[in-house]
Coordinates of C-alpha atoms in Angstrom, one line a residue:
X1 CA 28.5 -9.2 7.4
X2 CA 26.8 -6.5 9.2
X3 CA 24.1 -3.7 8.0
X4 CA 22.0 -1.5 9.6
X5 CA 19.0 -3.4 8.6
X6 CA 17.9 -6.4 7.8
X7 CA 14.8 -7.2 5.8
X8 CA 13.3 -10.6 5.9
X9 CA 11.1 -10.7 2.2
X10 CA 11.5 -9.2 -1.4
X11 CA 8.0 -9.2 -2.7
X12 CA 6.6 -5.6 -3.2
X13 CA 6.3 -4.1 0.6
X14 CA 10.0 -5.6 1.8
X15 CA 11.8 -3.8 -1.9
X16 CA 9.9 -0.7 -1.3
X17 CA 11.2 -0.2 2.6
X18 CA 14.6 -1.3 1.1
X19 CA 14.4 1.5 -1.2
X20 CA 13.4 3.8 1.2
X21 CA 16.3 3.0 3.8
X22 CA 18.5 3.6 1.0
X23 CA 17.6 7.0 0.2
X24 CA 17.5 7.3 3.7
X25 CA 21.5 6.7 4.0
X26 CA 21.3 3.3 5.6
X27 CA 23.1 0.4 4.6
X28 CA 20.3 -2.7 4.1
X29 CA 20.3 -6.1 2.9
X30 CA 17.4 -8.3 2.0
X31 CA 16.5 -12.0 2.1
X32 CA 14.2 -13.3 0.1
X33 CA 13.7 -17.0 0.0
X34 CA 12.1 -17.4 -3.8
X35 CA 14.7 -16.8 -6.5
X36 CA 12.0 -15.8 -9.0
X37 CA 9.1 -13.4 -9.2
X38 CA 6.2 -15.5 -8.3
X39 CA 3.6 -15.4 -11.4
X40 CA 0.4 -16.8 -9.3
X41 CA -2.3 -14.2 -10.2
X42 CA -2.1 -11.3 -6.9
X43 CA -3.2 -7.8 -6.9
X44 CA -3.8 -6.2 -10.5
X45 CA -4.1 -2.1 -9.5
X46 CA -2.6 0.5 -6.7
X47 CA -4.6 3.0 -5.1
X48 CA -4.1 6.7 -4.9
X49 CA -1.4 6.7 -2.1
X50 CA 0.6 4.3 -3.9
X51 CA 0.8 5.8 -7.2
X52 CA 1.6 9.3 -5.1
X53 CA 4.5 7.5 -3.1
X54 CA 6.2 5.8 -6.2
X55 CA 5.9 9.2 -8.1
X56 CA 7.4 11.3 -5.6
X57 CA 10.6 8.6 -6.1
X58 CA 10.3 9.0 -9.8
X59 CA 8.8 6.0 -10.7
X60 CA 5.6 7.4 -12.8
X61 CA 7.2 6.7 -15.8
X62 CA 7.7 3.1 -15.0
X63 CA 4.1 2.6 -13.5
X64 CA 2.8 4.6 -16.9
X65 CA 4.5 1.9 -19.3
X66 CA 3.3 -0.7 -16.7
X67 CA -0.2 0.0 -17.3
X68 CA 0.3 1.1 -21.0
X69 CA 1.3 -3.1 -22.0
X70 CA -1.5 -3.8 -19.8
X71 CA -4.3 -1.8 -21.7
X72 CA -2.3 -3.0 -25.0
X73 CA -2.6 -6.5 -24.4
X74 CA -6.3 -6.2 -23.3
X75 CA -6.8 -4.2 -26.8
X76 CA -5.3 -7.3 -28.5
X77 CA -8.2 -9.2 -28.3
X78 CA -7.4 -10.5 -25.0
X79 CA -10.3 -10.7 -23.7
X80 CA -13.1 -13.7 -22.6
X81 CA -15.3 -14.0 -26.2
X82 CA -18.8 -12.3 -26.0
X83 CA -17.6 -9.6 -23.8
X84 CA -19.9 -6.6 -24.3
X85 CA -18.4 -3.7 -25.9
X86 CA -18.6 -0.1 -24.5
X87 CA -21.2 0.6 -21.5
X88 CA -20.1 2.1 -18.2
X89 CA -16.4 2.0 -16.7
X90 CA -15.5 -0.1 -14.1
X91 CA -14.7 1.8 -10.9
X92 CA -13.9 -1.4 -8.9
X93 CA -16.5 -3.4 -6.4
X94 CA -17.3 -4.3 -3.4
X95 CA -18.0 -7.7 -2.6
X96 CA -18.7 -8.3 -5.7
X97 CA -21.0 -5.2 -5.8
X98 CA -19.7 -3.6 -9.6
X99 CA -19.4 -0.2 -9.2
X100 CA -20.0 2.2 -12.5
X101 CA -17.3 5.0 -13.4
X102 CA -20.3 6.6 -14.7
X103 CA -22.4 7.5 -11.4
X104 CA -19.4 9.1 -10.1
X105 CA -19.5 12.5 -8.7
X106 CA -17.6 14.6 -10.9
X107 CA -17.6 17.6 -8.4
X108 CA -15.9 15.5 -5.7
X109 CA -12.2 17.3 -5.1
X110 CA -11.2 13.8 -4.0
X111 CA -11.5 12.4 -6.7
X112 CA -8.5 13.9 -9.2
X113 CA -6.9 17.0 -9.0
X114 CA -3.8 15.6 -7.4
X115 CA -1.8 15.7 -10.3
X116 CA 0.0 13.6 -13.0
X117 CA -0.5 10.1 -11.3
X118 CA -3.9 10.9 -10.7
X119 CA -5.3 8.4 -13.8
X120 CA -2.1 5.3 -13.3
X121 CA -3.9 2.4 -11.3
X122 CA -3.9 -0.6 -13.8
X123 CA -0.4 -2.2 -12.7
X124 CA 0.1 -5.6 -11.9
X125 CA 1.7 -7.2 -8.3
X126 CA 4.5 -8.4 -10.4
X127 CA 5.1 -5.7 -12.6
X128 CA 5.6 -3.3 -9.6
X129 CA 7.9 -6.2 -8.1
X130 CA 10.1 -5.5 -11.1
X131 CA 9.7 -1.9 -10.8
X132 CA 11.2 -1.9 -7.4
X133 CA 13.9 -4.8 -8.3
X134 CA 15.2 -2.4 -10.5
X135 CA 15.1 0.7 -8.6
X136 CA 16.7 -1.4 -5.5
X137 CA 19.7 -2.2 -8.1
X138 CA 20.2 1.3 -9.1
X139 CA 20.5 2.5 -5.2
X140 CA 22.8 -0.5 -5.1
X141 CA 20.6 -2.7 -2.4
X142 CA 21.5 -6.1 -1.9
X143 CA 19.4 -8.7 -2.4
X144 CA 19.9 -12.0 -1.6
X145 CA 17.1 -14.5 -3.5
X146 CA 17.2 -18.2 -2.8
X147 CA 18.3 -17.4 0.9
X148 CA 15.5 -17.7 3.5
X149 CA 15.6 -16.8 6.8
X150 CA 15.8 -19.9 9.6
X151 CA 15.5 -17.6 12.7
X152 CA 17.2 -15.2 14.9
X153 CA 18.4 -13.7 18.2
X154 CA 17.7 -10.1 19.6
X155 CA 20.2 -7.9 21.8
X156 CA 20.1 -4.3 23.1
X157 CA 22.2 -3.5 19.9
X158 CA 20.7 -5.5 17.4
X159 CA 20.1 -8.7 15.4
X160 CA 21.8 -11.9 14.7
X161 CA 19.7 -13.4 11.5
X162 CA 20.4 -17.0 10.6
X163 CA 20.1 -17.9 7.4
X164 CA 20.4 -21.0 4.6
X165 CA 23.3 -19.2 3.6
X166 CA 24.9 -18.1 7.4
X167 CA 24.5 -15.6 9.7
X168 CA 23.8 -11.6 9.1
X169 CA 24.3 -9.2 11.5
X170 CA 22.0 -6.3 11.5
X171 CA 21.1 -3.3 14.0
X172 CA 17.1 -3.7 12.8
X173 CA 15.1 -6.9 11.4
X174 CA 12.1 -5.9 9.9
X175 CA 9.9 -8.7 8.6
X176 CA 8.4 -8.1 5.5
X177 CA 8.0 -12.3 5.0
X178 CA 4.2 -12.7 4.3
X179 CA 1.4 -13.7 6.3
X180 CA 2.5 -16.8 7.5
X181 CA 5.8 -14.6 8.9
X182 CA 7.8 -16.1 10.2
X183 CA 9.6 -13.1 12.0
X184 CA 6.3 -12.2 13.5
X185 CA 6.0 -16.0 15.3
X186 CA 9.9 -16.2 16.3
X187 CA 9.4 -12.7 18.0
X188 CA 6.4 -13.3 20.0
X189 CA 3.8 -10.7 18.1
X190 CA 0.3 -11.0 19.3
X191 CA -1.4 -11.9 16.2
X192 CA -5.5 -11.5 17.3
X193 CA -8.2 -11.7 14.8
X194 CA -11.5 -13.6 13.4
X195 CA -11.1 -17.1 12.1
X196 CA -12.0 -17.5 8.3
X197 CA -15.3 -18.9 6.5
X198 CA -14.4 -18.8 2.9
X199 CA -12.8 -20.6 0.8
X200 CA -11.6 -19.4 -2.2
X201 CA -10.1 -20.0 -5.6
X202 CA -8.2 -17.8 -8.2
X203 CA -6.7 -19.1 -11.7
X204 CA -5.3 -18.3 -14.7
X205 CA -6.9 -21.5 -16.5
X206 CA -7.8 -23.6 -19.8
X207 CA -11.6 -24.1 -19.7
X208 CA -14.0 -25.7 -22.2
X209 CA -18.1 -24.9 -21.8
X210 CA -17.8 -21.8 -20.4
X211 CA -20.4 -20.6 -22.0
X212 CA -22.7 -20.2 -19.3
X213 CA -20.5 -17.9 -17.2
X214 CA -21.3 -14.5 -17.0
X215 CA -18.4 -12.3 -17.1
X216 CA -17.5 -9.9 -14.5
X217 CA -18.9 -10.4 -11.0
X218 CA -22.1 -12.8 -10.0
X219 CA -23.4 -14.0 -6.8
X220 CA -25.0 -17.5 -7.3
X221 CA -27.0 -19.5 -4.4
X222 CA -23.9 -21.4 -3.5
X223 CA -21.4 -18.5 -3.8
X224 CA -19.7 -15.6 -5.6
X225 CA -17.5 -16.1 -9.1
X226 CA -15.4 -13.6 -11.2
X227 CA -15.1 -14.5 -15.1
X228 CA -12.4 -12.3 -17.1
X229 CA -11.9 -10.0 -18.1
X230 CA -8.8 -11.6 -19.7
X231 CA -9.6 -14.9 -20.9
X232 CA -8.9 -17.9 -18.6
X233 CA -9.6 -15.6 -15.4
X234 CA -11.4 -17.2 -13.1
X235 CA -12.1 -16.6 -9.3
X236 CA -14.7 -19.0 -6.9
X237 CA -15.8 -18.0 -3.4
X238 CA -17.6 -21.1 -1.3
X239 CA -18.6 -20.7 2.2
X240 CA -18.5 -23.8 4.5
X241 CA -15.4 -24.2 6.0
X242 CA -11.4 -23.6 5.0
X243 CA -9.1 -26.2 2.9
X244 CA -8.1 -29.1 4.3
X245 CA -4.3 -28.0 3.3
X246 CA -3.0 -24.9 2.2
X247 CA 0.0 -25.7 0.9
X248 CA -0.9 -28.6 -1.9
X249 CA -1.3 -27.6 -5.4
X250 CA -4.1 -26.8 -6.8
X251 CA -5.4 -29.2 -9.0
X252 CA -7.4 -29.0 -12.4
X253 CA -9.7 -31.5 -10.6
X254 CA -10.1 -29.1 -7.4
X255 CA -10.5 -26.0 -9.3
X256 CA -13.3 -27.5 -12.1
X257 CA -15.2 -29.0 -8.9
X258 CA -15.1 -25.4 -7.1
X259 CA -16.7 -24.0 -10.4
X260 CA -19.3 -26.4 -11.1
X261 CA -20.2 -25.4 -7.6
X262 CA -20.7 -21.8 -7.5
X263 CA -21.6 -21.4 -10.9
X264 CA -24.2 -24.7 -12.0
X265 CA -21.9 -24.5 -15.3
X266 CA -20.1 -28.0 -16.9
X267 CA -17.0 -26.3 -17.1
X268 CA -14.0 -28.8 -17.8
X269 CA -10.4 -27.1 -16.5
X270 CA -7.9 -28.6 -19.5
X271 CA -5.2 -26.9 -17.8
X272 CA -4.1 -24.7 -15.0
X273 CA -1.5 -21.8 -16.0
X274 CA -1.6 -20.3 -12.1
X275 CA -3.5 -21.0 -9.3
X276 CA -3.5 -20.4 -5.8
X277 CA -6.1 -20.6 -3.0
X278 CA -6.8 -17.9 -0.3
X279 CA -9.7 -17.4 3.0
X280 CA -10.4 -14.6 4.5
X281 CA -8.9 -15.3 7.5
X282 CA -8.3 -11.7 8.9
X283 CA -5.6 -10.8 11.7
X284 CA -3.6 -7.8 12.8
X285 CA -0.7 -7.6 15.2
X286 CA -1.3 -5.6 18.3
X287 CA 1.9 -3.7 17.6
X288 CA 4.1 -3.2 14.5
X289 CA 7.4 -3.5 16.9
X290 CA 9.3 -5.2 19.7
X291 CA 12.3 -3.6 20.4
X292 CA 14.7 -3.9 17.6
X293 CA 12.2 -6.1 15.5
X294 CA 9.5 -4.7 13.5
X295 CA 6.8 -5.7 10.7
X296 CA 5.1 -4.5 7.2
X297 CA 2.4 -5.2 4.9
X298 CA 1.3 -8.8 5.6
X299 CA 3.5 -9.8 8.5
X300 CA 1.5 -7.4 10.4
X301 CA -1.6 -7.9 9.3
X302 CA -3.6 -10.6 6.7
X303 CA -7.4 -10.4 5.4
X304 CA -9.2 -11.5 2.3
X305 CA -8.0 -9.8 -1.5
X306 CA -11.4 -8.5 -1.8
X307 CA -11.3 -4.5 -3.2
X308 CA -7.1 -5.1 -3.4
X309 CA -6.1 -3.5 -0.5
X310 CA -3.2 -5.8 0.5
X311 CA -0.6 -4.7 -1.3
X312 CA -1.7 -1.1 -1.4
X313 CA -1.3 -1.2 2.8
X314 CA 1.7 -2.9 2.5
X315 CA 3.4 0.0 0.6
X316 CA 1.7 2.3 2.9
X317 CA 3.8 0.4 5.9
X318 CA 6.9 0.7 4.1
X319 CA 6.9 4.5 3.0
X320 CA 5.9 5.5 6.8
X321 CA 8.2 3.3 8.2
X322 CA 11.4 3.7 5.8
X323 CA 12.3 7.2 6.6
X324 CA 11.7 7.1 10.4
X325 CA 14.1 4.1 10.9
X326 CA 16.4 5.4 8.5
X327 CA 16.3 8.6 10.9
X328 CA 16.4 6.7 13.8
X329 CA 19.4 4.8 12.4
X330 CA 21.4 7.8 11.2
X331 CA 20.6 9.1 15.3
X332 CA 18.8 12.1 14.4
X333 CA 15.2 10.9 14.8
X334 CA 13.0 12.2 17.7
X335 CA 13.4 9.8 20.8
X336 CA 9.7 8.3 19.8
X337 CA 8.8 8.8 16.3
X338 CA 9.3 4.9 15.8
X339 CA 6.9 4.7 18.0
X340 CA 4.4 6.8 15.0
X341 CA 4.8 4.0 13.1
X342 CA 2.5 1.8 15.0
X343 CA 0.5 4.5 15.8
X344 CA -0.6 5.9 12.6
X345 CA -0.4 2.5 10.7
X346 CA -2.2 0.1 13.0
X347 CA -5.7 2.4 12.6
X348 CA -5.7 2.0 9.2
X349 CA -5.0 -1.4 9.0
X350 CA -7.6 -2.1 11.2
X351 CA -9.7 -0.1 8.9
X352 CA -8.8 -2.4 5.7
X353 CA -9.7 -5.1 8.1
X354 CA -12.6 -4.3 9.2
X355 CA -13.6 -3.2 5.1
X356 CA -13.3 -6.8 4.2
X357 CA -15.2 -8.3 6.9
X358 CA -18.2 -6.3 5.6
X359 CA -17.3 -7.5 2.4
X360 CA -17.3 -11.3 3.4
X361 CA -20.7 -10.6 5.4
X362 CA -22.3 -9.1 1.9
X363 CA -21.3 -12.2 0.1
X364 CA -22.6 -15.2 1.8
X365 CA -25.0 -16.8 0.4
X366 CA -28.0 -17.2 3.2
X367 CA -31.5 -15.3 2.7
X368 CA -30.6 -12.7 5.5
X369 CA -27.2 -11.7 3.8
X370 CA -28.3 -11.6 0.0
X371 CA -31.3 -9.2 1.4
X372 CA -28.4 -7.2 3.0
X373 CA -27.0 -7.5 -0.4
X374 CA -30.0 -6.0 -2.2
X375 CA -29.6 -3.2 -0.1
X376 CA -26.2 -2.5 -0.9
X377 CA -26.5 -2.8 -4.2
X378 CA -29.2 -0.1 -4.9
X379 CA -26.9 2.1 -2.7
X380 CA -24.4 1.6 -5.0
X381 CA -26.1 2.6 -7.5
X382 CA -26.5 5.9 -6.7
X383 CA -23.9 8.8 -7.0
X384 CA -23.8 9.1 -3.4
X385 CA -23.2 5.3 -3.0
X386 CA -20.9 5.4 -5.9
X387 CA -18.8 8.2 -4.7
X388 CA -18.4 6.9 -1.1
X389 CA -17.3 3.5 -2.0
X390 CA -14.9 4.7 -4.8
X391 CA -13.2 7.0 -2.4
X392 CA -12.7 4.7 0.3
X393 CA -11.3 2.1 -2.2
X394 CA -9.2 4.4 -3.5
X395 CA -7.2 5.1 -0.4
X396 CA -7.8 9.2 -0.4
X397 CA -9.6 9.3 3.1
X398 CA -6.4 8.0 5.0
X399 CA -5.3 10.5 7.3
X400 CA -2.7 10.8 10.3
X401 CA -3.2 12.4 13.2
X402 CA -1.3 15.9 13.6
X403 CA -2.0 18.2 15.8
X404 CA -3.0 21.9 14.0
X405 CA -6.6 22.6 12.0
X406 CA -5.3 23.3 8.3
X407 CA -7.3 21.0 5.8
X408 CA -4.4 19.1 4.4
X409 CA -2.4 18.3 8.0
X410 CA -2.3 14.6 8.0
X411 CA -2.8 13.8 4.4
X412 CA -0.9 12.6 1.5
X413 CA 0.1 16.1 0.0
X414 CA -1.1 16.9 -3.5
X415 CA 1.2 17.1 -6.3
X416 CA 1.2 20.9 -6.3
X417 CA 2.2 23.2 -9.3
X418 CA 5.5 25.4 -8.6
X419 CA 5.6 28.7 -10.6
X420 CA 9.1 27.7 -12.0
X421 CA 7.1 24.7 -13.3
X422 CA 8.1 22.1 -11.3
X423 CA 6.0 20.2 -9.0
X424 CA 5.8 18.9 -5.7
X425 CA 6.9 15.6 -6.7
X426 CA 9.8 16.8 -8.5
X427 CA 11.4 17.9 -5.4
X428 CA 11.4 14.4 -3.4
X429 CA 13.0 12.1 -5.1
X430 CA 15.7 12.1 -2.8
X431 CA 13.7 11.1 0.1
X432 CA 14.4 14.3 1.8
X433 CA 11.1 16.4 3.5
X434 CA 10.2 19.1 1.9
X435 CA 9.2 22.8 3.2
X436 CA 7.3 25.1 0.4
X437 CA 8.2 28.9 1.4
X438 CA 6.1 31.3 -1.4
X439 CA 7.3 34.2 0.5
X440 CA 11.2 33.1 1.7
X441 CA 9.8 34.0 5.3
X442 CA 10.5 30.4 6.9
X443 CA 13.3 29.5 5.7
X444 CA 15.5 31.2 8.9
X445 CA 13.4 28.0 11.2
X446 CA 14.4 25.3 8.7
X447 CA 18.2 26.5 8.4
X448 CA 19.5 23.6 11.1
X449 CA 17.6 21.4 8.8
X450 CA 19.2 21.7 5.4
X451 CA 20.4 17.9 5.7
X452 CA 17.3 16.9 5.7
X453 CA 14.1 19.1 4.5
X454 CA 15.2 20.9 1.4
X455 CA 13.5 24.3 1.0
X456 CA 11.4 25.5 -1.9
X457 CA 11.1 29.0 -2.3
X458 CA 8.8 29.2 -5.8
X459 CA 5.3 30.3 -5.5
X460 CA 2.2 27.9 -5.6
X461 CA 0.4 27.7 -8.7
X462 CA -2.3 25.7 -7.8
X463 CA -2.8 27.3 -4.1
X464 CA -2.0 30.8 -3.9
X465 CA -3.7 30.8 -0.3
X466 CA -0.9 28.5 1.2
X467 CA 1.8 30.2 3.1
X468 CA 3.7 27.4 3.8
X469 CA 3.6 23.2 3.5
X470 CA 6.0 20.9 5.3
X471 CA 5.4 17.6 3.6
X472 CA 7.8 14.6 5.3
X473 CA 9.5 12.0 3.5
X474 CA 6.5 9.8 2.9
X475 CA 4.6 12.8 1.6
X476 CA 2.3 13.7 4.2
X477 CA 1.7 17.1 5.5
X478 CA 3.1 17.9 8.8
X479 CA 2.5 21.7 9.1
X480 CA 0.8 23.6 6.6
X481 CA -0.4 27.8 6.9
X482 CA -2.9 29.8 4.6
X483 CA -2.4 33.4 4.3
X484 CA -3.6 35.6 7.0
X485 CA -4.4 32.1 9.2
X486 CA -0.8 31.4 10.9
X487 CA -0.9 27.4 12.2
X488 CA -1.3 27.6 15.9
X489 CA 1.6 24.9 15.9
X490 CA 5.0 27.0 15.2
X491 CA 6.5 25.6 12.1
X492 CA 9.8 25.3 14.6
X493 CA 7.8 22.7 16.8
X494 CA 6.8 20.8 14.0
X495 CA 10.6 20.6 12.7
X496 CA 11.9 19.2 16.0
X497 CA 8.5 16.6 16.3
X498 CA 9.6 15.3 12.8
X499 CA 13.0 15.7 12.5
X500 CA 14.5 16.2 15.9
X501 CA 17.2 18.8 16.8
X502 CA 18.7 20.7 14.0
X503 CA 22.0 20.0 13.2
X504 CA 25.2 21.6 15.0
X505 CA 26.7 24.3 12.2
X506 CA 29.8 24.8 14.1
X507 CA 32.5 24.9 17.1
X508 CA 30.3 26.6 19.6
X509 CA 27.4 27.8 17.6
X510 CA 24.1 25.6 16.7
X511 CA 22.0 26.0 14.0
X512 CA 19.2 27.7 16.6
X513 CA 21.7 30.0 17.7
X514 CA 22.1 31.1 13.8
X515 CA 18.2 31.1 13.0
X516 CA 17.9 33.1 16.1
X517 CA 20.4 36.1 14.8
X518 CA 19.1 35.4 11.1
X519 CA 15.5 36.0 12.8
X520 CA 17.0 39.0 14.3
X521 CA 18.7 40.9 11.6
X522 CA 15.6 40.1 9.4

């Protein structure tokens, strides 16, 4: 069977670009060699470009219930016995460094103000999985589980996939398969990096003596632990080398040893529930793409789960990259904006990167690091400190590079209040761009656009000041102009960079020939 694209992996990152081709208008079929949601204990939040991207598909609802059974179950007394009650609330960490909801800057317009998602965060890896499983069956996605991809051959018009199950033809293969991929090895992908140091271990587990643990984060003289908050949560980080083999199970006998370790406590593991090993073992492709091939979230990039910003980068891929192949599919894409995808992804992985090197350096154990430790900790706590570290966890500092000098170009657009009470959101569910027009003065430039940027003519509640926003599919701003400041980049050129030529209206006329007279009459 043939399909326009081909995605090698159905975890989180290879449903959500599924989804996104969908929407797109491009037929897609994925591969995913588990035939079950794998329950080992992964990423347990999503950052503020996340939550923005699954609202403006209308998935807030979902990620709100999501995080409602999680809070419910942690009210059920799910919780590690002795754990304090009340005191500050956790903002997240860095490398282990707690950082206090309470020495926040509250003045900060970074933090909140972006709308109804702003205060969703607490959802689970597998509960998003199910999320998008759900929303890839509604759009009427294939997915093929229990099928795993063997390898394949590239031409000038496509891809050949073999498969367990046979061959599939597609006119893109994009590997979404992990960060062992292996899509990225088969194609040749330069896969640079550092080599790890850690090892470490994470478990959902039956102890006994655990009395001695301190919950949250510690750093010990051999290492760094996590204890809860739900009960049977553990996590061990040893320095000295990597495992011996990364595939064998984890057993109760490994993981108790690894405690007793790091923490001087007799624990005795009864029983493991889940368990999984990980280094931090951090690599990046030197380019998302080779010719008809490409790669998202881990594929393209692996590091250490420290300050979860795996599968928050991973979504990231697949929003920026859905829309633009789906465009470049459907023919009307730019002759280069695939090439964006590398171009604005690639910086900010390296960014995430680089963030958990820092992380790693904070955590080792020897007298130079915990000094630099010390440091960082009194840092952190201060607002300053607080504030800094929050933000760049939280994802709100990732920018593209557009050319013009209005404040929001490049960023994730916030999820503005219409006067007819919509919001910003509410108009992109169909994975259309979107041009805001208070004033009905630019619609004429976006008429050869209509198939793809639907026009919004109510006024801004929220910002009177702005005359005009194009936001693209993946909801960041690609021309924006304030009142009495016209954008020295003509909301025309900024079309055609985006979105190519505009369409042809009829025999012998174009759609700039009609925006022209339009223009003219006006």
């Amino acid at each position: 069977m043939s399909y326009d694209v081909v995605v090698a992996g159905g975890g989180p990152v290879g449903l959500m670009l599924a989804c996104e081709l969908a929407v797109g208008g491009v037929s897609v079929v994925v591969i995913e060699r588990l035939t079950e949601i794998d329950q080992t204990v992964k990423a347990g939040s999503l950052n503020t470009p996340s939550v923005e991207a699954l609202h403006r598909r209308g998935l807030l609802p979902a990620l709100r219930a999501a995080e409602e059974e999680n809070l419910a179950a942690f009210m059920r007394g799910n919780a590690p016995k002795g754990r304090p009650q009340g005191g500050p609330k956790f903002a997240g960490h860095f490398a282990g460094i707690v950082l206090r909801g309470d020495l926040l800057d509250p003045t900060d317009p970074d933090l909140g103000g972006n709308g109804p998602g702003d205060n969703v965060k607490l959802v689970g890896q597998q509960q998003l999985e199910w999320i998008l499983a759900e929303r890839a069956a509604e759009l009427g996605i294939e997915v093929r589980k229990g099928v795993e991809l063997t390898g394949f051959e590239a031409d000038e018009d496509g891809v050949t996939v073999t498969t367990t199950e046979g061959t599939v033809r597609g006119g893109w293969l994009v590997g979404c398969d992990g960060g062992r991929s292996l899509v990225r090895k088969l194609a040749g992908f330069d896969f640079p990096g550092t080599d790890p140091e850690i090892t470490a271990h994470q478990a959902m587990a039956a102890m006994e003596g655990t009395e001695e643990l301190r919950l949250g984060w510690n750093a010990t003289p051999t290492g760094v632990y996590a204890y809860g908050p739900m009960p049977g949560r553990i996590l061990t980080v040893e320095f000295g080398g990597v495992p011996k083999d990364r595939d064998a199970p984890v057993t109760t006998e490994e993981l108790q040893d690894s405690i007793r370790r790091v923490t001087g406590a007799p624990v005795v593991v009864t029983g493991i529930k889940t368990a999984t090993r990980f280094t931090d073992n951090a690599r990046q492709a030197s380019t998302y793409r080779k010719g008809r091939v490409l790669l998202a979230g881990d594929a393209a990039h692996v590091h250490s789960p420290f300050g979860g910003q795996g599968l928050n980068l991973g979504l990231g891929d697949a929003m920026n990259l859905g829309w633009k192949l789906a465009a470049t599919v459907r023919g009307d894409a730019p002759q280069d904006l695939l090439d964006t995808y590398t171009a604005e992804r690639h910086p900010i992985g390296a960014w995430v990167l680089e963030w958990t090197r820092a992380q790693i350096a904070v955590m080792r154990p020897d007298c130079h690091a915990r000094a630099l430790r010390a440091v960082v900790t009194n840092l952190a706590e201060t607002v300053a400190g607080t504030t800094y570290l929050v933000k760049q966890l939280s994802g709100v500092w990732q920018r593209y590079d557009i050319p013009g000098d209005h404040p929001l170009l490049g960023r994730s657009a916030p999820d503005l209040e219409l006067a007819d009470g919509s919001r910003l959101a509410d108009h992109m569910h169909t994975g259309r761009a979107l041009l805001l027009d208070p004033s009905g003065e630019l619609a004429a430039s976006a008429y050869g656009y209509r198939d793809r940027v639907e026009v919004v003519g109510s006024a801004i509640v929220e910002r009177p000041q702005l005359a005009g926003l194009l936001v693209r599919p993946d909801g960041f701003v690609a021309w924006a102009a304030d009142e009495g400041h016209p954008s020295p980049v003509p909301l025309g050129a900024a079309l055609s960079t985006w979105f190519g030529a505009p369409a042809v209206t009829g025999a012998g006329g174009s759609a700039e020939a009609e925006t022209r007279a339009v223009g003219t009459a006006s």
